[in-house]
PDB file of C-alpha atoms in Angstrom:
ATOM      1  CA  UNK A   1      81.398  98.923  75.870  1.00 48.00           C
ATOM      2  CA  UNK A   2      81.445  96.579  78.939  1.00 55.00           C
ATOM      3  CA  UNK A   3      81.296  97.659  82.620  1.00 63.00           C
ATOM      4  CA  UNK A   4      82.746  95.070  84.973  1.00 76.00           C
ATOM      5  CA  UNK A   5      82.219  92.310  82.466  1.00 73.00           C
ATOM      6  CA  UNK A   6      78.439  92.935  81.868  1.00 77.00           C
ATOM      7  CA  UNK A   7      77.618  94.207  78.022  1.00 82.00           C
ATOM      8  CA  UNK A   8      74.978  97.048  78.481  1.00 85.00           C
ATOM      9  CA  UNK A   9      72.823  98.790  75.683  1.00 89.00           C
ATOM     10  CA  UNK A  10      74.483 101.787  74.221  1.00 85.00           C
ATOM     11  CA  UNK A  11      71.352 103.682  75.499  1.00 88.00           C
ATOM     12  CA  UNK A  12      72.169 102.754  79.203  1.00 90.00           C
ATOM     13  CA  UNK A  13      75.966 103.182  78.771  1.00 88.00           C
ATOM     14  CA  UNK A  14      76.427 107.110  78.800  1.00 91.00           C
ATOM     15  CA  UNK A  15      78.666 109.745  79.376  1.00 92.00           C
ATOM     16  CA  UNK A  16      77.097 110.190  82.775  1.00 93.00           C
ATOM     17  CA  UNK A  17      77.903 106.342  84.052  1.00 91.00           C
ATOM     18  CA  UNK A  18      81.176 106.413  82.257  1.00 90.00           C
ATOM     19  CA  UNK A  19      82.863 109.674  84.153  1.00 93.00           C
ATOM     20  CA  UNK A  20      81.096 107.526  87.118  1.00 93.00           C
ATOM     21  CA  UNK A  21      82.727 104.733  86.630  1.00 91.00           C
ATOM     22  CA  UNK A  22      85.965 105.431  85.469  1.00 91.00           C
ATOM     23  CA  UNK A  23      86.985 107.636  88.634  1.00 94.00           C
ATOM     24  CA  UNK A  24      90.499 107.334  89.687  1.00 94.00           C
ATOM     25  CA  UNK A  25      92.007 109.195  92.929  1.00 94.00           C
ATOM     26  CA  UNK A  26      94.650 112.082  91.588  1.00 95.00           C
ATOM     27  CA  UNK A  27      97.397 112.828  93.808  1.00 95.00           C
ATOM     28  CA  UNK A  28      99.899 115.281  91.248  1.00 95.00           C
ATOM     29  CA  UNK A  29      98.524 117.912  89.514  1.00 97.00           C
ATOM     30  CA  UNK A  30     100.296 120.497  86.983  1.00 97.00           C
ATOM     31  CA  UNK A  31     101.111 123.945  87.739  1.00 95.00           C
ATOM     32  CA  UNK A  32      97.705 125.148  85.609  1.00 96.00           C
ATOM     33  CA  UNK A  33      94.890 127.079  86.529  1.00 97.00           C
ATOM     34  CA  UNK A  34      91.423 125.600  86.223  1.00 98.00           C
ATOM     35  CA  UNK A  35      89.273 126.664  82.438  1.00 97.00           C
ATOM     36  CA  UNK A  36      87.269 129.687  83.026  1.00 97.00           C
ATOM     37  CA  UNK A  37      84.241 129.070  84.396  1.00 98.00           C
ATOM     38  CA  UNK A  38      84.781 125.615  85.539  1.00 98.00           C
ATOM     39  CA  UNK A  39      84.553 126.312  89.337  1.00 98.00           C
ATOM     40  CA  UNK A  40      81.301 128.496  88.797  1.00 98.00           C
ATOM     41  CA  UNK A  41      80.183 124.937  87.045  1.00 98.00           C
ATOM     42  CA  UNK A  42      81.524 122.790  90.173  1.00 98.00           C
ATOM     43  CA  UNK A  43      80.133 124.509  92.398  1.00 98.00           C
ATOM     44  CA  UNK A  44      76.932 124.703  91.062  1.00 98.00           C
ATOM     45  CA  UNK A  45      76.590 121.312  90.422  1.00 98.00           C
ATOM     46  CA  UNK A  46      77.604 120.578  94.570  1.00 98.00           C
ATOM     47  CA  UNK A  47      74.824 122.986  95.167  1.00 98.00           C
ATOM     48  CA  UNK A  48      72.387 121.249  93.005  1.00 98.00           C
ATOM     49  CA  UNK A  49      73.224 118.009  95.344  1.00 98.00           C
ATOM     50  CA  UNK A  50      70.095 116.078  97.533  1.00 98.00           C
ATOM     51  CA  UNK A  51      70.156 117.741 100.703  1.00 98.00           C
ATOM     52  CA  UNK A  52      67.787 116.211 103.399  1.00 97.00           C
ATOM     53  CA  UNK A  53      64.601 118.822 104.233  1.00 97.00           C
ATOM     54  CA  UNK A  54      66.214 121.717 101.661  1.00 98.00           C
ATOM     55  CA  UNK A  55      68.293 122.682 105.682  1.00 98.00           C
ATOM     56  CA  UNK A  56      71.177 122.764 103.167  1.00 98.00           C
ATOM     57  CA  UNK A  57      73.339 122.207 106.380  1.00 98.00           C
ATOM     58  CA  UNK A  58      76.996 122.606 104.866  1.00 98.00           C
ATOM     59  CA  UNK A  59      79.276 124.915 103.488  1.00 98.00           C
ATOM     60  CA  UNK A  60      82.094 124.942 100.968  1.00 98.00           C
ATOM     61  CA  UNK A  61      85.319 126.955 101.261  1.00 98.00           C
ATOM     62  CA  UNK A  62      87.322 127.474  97.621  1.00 98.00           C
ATOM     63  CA  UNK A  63      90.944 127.651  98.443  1.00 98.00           C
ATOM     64  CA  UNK A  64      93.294 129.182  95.926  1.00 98.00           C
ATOM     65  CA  UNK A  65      95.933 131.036  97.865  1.00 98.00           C
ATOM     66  CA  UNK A  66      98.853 128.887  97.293  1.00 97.00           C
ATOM     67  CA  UNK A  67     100.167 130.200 100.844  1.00 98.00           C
ATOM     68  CA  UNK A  68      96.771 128.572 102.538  1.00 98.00           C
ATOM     69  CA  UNK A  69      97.169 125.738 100.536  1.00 98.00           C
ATOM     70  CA  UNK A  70     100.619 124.348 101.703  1.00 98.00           C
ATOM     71  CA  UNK A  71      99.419 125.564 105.591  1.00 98.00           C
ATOM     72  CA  UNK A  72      96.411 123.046 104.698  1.00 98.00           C
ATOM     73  CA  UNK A  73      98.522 120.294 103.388  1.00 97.00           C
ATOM     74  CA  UNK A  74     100.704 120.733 106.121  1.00 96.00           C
ATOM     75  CA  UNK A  75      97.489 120.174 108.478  1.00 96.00           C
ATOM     76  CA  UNK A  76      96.276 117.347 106.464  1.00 94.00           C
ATOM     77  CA  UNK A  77      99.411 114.971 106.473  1.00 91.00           C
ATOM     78  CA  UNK A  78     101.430 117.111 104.445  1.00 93.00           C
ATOM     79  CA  UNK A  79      99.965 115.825 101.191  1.00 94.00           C
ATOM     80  CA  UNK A  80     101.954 117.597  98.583  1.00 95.00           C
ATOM     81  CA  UNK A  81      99.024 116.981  95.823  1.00 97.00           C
ATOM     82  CA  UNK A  82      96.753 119.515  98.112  1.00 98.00           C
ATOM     83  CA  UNK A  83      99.635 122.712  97.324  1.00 97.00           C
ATOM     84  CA  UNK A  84     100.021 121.592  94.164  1.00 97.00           C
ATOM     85  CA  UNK A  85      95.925 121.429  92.967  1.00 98.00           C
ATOM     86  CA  UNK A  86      95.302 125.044  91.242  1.00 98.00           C
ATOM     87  CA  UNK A  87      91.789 124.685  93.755  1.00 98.00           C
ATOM     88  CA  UNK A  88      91.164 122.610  97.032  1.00 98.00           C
ATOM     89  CA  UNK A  89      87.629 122.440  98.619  1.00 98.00           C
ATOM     90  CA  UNK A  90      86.277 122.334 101.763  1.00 98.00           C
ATOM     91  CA  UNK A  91      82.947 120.600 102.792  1.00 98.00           C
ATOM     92  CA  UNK A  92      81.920 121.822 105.603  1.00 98.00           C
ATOM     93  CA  UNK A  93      79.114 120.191 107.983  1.00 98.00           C
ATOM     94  CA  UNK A  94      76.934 123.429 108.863  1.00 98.00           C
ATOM     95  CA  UNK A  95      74.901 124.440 111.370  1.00 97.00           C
ATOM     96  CA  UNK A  96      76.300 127.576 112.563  1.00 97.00           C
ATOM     97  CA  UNK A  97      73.751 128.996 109.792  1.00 98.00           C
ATOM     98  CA  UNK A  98      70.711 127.117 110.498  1.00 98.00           C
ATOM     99  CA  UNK A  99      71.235 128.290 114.395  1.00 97.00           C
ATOM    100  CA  UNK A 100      71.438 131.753 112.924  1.00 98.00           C
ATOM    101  CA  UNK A 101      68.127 131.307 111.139  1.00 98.00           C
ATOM    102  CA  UNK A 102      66.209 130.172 113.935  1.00 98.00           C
ATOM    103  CA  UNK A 103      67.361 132.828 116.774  1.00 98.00           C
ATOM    104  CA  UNK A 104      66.497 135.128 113.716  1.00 98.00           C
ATOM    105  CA  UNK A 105      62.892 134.043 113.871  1.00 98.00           C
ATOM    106  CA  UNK A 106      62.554 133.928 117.440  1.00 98.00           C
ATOM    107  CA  UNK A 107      62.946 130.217 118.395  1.00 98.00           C
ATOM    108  CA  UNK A 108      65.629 128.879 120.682  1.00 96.00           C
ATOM    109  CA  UNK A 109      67.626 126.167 118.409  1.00 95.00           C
ATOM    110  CA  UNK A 110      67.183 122.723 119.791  1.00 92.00           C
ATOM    111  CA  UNK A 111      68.479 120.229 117.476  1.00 91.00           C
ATOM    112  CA  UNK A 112      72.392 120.418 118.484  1.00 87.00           C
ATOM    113  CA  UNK A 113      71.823 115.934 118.345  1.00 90.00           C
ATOM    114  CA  UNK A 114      73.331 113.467 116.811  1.00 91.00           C
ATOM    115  CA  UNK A 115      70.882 113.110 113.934  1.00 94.00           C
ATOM    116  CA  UNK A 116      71.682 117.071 113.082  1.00 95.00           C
ATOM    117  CA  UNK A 117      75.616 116.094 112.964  1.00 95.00           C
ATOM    118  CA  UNK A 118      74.956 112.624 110.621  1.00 96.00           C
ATOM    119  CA  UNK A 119      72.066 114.957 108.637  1.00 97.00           C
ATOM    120  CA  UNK A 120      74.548 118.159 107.849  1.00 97.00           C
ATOM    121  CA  UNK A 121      77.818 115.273 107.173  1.00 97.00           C
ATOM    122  CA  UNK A 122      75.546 113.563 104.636  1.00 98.00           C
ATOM    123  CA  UNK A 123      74.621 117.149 102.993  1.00 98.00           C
ATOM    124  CA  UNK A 124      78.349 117.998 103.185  1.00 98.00           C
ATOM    125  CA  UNK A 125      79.017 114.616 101.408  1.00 98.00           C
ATOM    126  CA  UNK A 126      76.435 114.735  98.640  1.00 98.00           C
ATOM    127  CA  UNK A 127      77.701 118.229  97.373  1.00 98.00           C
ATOM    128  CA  UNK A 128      81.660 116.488  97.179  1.00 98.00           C
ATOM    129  CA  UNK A 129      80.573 113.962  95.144  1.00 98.00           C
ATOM    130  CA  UNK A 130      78.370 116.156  93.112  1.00 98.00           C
ATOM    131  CA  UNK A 131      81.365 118.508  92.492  1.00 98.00           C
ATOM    132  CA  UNK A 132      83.504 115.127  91.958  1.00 98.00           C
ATOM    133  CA  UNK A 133      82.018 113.957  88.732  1.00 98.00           C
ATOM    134  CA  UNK A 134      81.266 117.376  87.491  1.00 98.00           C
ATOM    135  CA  UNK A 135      84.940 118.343  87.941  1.00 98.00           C
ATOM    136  CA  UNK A 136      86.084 114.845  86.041  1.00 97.00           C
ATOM    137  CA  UNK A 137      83.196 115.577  83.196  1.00 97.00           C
ATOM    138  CA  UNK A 138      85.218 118.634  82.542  1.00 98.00           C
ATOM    139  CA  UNK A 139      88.302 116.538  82.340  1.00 97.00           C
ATOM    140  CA  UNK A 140      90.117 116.924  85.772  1.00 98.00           C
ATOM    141  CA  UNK A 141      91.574 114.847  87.940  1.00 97.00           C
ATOM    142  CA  UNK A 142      90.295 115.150  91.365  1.00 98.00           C
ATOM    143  CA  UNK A 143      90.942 113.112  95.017  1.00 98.00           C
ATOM    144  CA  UNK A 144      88.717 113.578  98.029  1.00 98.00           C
ATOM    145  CA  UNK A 145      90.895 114.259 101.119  1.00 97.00           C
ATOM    146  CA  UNK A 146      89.662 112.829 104.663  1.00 95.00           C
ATOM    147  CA  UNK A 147      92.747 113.702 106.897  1.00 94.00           C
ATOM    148  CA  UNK A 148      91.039 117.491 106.464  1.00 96.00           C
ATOM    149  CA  UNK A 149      89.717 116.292 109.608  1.00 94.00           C
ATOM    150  CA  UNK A 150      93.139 115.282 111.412  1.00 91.00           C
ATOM    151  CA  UNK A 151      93.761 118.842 113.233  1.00 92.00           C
ATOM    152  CA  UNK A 152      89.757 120.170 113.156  1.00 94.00           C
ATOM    153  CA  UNK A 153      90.594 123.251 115.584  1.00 94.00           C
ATOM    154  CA  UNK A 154      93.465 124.165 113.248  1.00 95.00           C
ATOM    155  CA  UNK A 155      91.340 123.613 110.606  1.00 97.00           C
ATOM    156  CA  UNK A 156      88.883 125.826 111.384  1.00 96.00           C
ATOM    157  CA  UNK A 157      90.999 128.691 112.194  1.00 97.00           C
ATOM    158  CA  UNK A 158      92.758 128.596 109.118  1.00 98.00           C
ATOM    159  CA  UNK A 159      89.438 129.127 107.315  1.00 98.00           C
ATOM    160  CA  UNK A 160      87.991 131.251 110.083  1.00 98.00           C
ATOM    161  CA  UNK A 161      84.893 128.858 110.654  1.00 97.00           C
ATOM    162  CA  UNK A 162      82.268 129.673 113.259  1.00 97.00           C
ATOM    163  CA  UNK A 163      80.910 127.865 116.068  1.00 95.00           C
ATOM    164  CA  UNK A 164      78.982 124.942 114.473  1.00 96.00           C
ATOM    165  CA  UNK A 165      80.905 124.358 111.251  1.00 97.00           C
ATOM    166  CA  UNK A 166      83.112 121.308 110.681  1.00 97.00           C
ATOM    167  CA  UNK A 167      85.481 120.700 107.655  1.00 98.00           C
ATOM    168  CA  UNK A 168      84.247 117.358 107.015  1.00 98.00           C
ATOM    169  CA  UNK A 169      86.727 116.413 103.901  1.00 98.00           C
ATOM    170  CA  UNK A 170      88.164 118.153 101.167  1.00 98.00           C
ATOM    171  CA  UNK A 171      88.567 117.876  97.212  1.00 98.00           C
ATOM    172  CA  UNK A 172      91.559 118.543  95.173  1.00 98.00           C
ATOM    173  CA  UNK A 173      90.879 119.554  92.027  1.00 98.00           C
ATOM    174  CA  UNK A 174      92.954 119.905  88.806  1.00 98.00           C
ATOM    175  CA  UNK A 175      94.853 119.108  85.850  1.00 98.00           C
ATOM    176  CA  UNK A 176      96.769 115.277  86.458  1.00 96.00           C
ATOM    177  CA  UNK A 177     100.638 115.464  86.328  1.00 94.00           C
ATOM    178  CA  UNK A 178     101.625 112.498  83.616  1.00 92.00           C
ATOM    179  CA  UNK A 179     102.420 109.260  85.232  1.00 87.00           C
ATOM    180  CA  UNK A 180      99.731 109.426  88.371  1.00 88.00           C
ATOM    181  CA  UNK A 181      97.235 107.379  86.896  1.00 88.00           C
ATOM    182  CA  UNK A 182      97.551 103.552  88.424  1.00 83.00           C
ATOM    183  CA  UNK A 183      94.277 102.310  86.625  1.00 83.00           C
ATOM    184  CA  UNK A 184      90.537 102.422  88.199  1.00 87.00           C
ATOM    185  CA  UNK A 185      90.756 100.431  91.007  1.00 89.00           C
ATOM    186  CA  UNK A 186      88.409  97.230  90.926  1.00 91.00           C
ATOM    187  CA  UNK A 187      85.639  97.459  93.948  1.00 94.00           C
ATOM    188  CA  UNK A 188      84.292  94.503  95.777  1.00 95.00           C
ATOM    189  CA  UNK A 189      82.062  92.181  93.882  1.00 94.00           C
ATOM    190  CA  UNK A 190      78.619  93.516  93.386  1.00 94.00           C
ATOM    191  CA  UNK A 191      77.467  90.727  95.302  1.00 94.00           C
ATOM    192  CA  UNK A 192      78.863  91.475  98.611  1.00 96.00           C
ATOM    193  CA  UNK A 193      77.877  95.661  98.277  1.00 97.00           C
ATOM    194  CA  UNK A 194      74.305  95.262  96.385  1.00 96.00           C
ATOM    195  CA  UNK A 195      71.681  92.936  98.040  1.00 96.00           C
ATOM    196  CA  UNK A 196      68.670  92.413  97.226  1.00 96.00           C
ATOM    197  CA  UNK A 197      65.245  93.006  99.405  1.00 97.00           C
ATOM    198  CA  UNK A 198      66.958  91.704 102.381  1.00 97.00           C
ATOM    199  CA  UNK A 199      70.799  91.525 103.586  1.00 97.00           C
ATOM    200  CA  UNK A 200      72.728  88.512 102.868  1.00 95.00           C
ATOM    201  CA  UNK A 201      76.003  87.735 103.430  1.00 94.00           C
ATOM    202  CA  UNK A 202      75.474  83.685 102.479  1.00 93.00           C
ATOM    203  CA  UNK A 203      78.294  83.979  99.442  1.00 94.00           C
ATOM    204  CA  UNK A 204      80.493  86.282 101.605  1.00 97.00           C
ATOM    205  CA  UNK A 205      83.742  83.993 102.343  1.00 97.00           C
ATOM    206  CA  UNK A 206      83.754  83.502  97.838  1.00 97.00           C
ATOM    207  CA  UNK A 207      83.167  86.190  97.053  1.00 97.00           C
ATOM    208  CA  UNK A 208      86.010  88.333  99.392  1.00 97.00           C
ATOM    209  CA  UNK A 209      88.485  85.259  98.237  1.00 96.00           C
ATOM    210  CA  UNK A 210      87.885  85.964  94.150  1.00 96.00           C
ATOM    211  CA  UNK A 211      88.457  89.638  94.991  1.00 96.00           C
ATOM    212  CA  UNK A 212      91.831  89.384  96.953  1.00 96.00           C
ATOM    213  CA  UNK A 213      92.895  87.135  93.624  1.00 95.00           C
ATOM    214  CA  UNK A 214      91.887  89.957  91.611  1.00 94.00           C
ATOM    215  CA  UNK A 215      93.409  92.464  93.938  1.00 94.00           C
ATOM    216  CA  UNK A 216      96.757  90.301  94.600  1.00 94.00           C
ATOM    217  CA  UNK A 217      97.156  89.707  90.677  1.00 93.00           C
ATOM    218  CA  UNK A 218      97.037  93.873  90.499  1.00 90.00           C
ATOM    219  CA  UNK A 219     100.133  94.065  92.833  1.00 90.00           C
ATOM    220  CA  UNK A 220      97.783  96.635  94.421  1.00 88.00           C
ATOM    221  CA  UNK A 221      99.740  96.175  97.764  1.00 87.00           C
ATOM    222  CA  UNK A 222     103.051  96.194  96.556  1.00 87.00           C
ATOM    223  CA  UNK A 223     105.191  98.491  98.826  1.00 81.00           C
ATOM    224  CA  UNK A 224     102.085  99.334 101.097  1.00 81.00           C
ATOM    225  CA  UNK A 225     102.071  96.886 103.395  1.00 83.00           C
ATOM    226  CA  UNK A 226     100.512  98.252 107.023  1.00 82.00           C
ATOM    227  CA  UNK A 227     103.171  97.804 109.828  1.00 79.00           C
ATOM    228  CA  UNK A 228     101.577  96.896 113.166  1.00 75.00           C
ATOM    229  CA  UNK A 229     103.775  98.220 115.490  1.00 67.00           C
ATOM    230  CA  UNK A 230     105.214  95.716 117.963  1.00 60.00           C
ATOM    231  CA  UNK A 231     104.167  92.522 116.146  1.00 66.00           C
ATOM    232  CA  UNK A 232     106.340  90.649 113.806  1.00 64.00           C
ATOM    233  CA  UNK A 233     105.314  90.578 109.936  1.00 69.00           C
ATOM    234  CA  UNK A 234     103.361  87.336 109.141  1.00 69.00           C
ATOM    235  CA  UNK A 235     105.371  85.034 106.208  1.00 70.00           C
ATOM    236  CA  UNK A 236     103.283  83.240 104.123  1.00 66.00           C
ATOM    237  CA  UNK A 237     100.366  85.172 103.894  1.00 79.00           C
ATOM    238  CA  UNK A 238      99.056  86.342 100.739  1.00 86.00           C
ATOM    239  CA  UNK A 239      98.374  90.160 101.173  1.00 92.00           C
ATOM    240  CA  UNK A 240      95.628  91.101  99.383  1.00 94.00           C
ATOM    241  CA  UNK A 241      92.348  92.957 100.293  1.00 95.00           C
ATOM    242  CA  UNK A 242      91.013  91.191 103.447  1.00 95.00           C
ATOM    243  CA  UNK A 243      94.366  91.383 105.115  1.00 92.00           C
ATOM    244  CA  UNK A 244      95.341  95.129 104.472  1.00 91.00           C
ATOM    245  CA  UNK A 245      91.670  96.010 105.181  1.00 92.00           C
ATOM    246  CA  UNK A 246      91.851  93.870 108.534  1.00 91.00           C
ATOM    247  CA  UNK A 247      95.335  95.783 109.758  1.00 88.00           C
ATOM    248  CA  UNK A 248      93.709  98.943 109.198  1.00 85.00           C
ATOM    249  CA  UNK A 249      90.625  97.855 111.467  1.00 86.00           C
ATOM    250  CA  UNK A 250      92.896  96.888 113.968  1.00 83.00           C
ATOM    251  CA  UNK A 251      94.663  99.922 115.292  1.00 69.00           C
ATOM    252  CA  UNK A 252      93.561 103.691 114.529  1.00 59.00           C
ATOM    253  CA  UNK A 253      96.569 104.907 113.424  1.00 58.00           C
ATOM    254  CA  UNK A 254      96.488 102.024 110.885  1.00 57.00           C
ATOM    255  CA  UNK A 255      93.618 103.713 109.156  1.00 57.00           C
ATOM    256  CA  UNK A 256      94.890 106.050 107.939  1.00 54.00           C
ATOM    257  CA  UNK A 257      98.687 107.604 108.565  1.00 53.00           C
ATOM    258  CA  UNK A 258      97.646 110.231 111.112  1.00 56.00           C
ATOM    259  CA  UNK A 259      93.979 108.499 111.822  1.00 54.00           C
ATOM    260  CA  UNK A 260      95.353 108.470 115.527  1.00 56.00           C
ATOM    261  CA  UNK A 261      94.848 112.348 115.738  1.00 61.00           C
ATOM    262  CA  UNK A 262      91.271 111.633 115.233  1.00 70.00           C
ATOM    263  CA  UNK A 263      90.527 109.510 118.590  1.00 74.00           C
ATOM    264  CA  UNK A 264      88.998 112.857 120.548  1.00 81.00           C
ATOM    265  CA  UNK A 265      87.058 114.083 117.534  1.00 85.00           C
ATOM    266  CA  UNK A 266      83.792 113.541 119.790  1.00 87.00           C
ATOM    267  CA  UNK A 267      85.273 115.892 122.176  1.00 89.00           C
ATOM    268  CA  UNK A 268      86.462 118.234 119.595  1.00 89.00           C
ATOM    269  CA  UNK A 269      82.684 118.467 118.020  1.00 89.00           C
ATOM    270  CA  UNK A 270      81.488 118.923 121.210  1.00 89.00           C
ATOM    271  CA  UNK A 271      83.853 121.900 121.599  1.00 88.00           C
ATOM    272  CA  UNK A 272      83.128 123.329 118.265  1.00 85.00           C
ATOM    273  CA  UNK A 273      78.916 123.562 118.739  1.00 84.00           C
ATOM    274  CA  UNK A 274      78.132 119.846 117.758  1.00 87.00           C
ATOM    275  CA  UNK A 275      76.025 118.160 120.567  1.00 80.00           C
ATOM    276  CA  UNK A 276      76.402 114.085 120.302  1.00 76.00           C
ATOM    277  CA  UNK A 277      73.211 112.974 122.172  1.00 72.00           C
TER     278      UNK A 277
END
């Protein structure tokens, strides 16, 4: 079997790097509940994730309730595919616990900084993508969702989170609807992601052009073209990667639909026991 063009030994191609590399976003489920025991396996596996210093700084909320599910979709763009998933979870960046442990010892807490915020995101991260390929190993479709963070306040009420805990991004998890699969989607060459020893960006400008061919030939813009408000569409220009990927840089709420609801998320940390210093 090849991956990206390279042959590899049998004994190097396994199951593991196939469900890896195979991983398509699912956005339409069916109306079927997950196997038995399949979330106690999830969620074990997002437990077993690398978590810097064993703090184990995040949290994961299982939603089921199909009533909490459509109030979360609603708060996350009104993404249909979140009601529809039989499960949709939660990582939460967590340090409402860790503040807990230390008053409980007798120390005052003192490490409401920046690095706690990145350390507890990265923690929160590493158990979604642990409980991404152990959900698709089982056979399910699955599709991280960021705009979890669009309305953080509402968020967090919904799920009753404490002081210090922030829904970083969510996963929808369950059996794929027929029809939603568009075909893994290529990634930038390996030589503009993967360097070696030292950073280099000498084959940059090649390598980006032979990806927005590839890209391009895919018709993997086709009817998503990103508007910018107030400026007339450019003719001529091939759309491919480098342009969609530059509109999106160029405005917030080009990022992502509601990205714009994100622009005071510093303040809203701050408000919800995250110190940015």
């Amino acid at each position: 079997m090849e991956l990206e063009g390279v042959q590899l030994p049998e004994y190097i191609l396994n199951d593991t790097i196939e469900v890896l590399t195979s991983h398509e976003s699912i956005r339409g489920f069916l109306p079927k509940p997950l196997p038995e025991g399949a979330m106690q396996a999830i969620t074990t596996a997002a437990r077993s994730a690398p978590t810097s210093s064993n703090l184990q700084a995040y949290s994961i909320i299982i939603v089921q309730d199909e009533q909490r599910k459509r109030r979360l979709a609603a708060l996350s763009g009104n993404q249909n595919f979140i009601s529809e998933a039989p499960a949709f979870l939660i990582f939460c960046s967590d340090i409402f616990r860790l503040r807990y442990v230390t008053a409980r010892q007798g120390y005052q807490f003192s490490a409401d900084t920046l690095e706690m915020f990145l350390l507890s995101s990265v923690d929160a991260a590493l158990a979604l993508q642990n409980a991404l390929v152990a959900a698709e190993s089982l056979g399910l479709g699955t599709v991280p969702v960021g705009s979890i963070r669009n309305n953080p306040k509402a968020v967090a009420e919904e799920l009753g989170l404490p002081v210090g805990v922030f829904a970083v991004a969510g996963l929808a998890i369950g059996f794929e609807r027929e029809g939603v699969r568009r075909g893994t989607k290529p990634r930038l060459p390996k030589q503009v992601t993967v360097h070696n020893e030292t950073y280099s960006f000498q084959e940059l400008e090649q390598h980006l052009q032979s990806y927005d061919k590839t890209m391009i030939s895919r018709r993997t813009y086709d009817g998503r073209r990103v508007s910018l408000a107030g400026e007339p569409e450019k003719h001529g220009i091939e759309y491919g990667w480098c342009e969609h990927t530059a509109r999106r840089c160029t405005r917030p709420e080009t990022i992502a639909v509601s990205a714009s609801l994100r622009e005071n998320l510093k303040q809203i940390l701050e408000e919800i026991g995250f110190s940015i210093r």
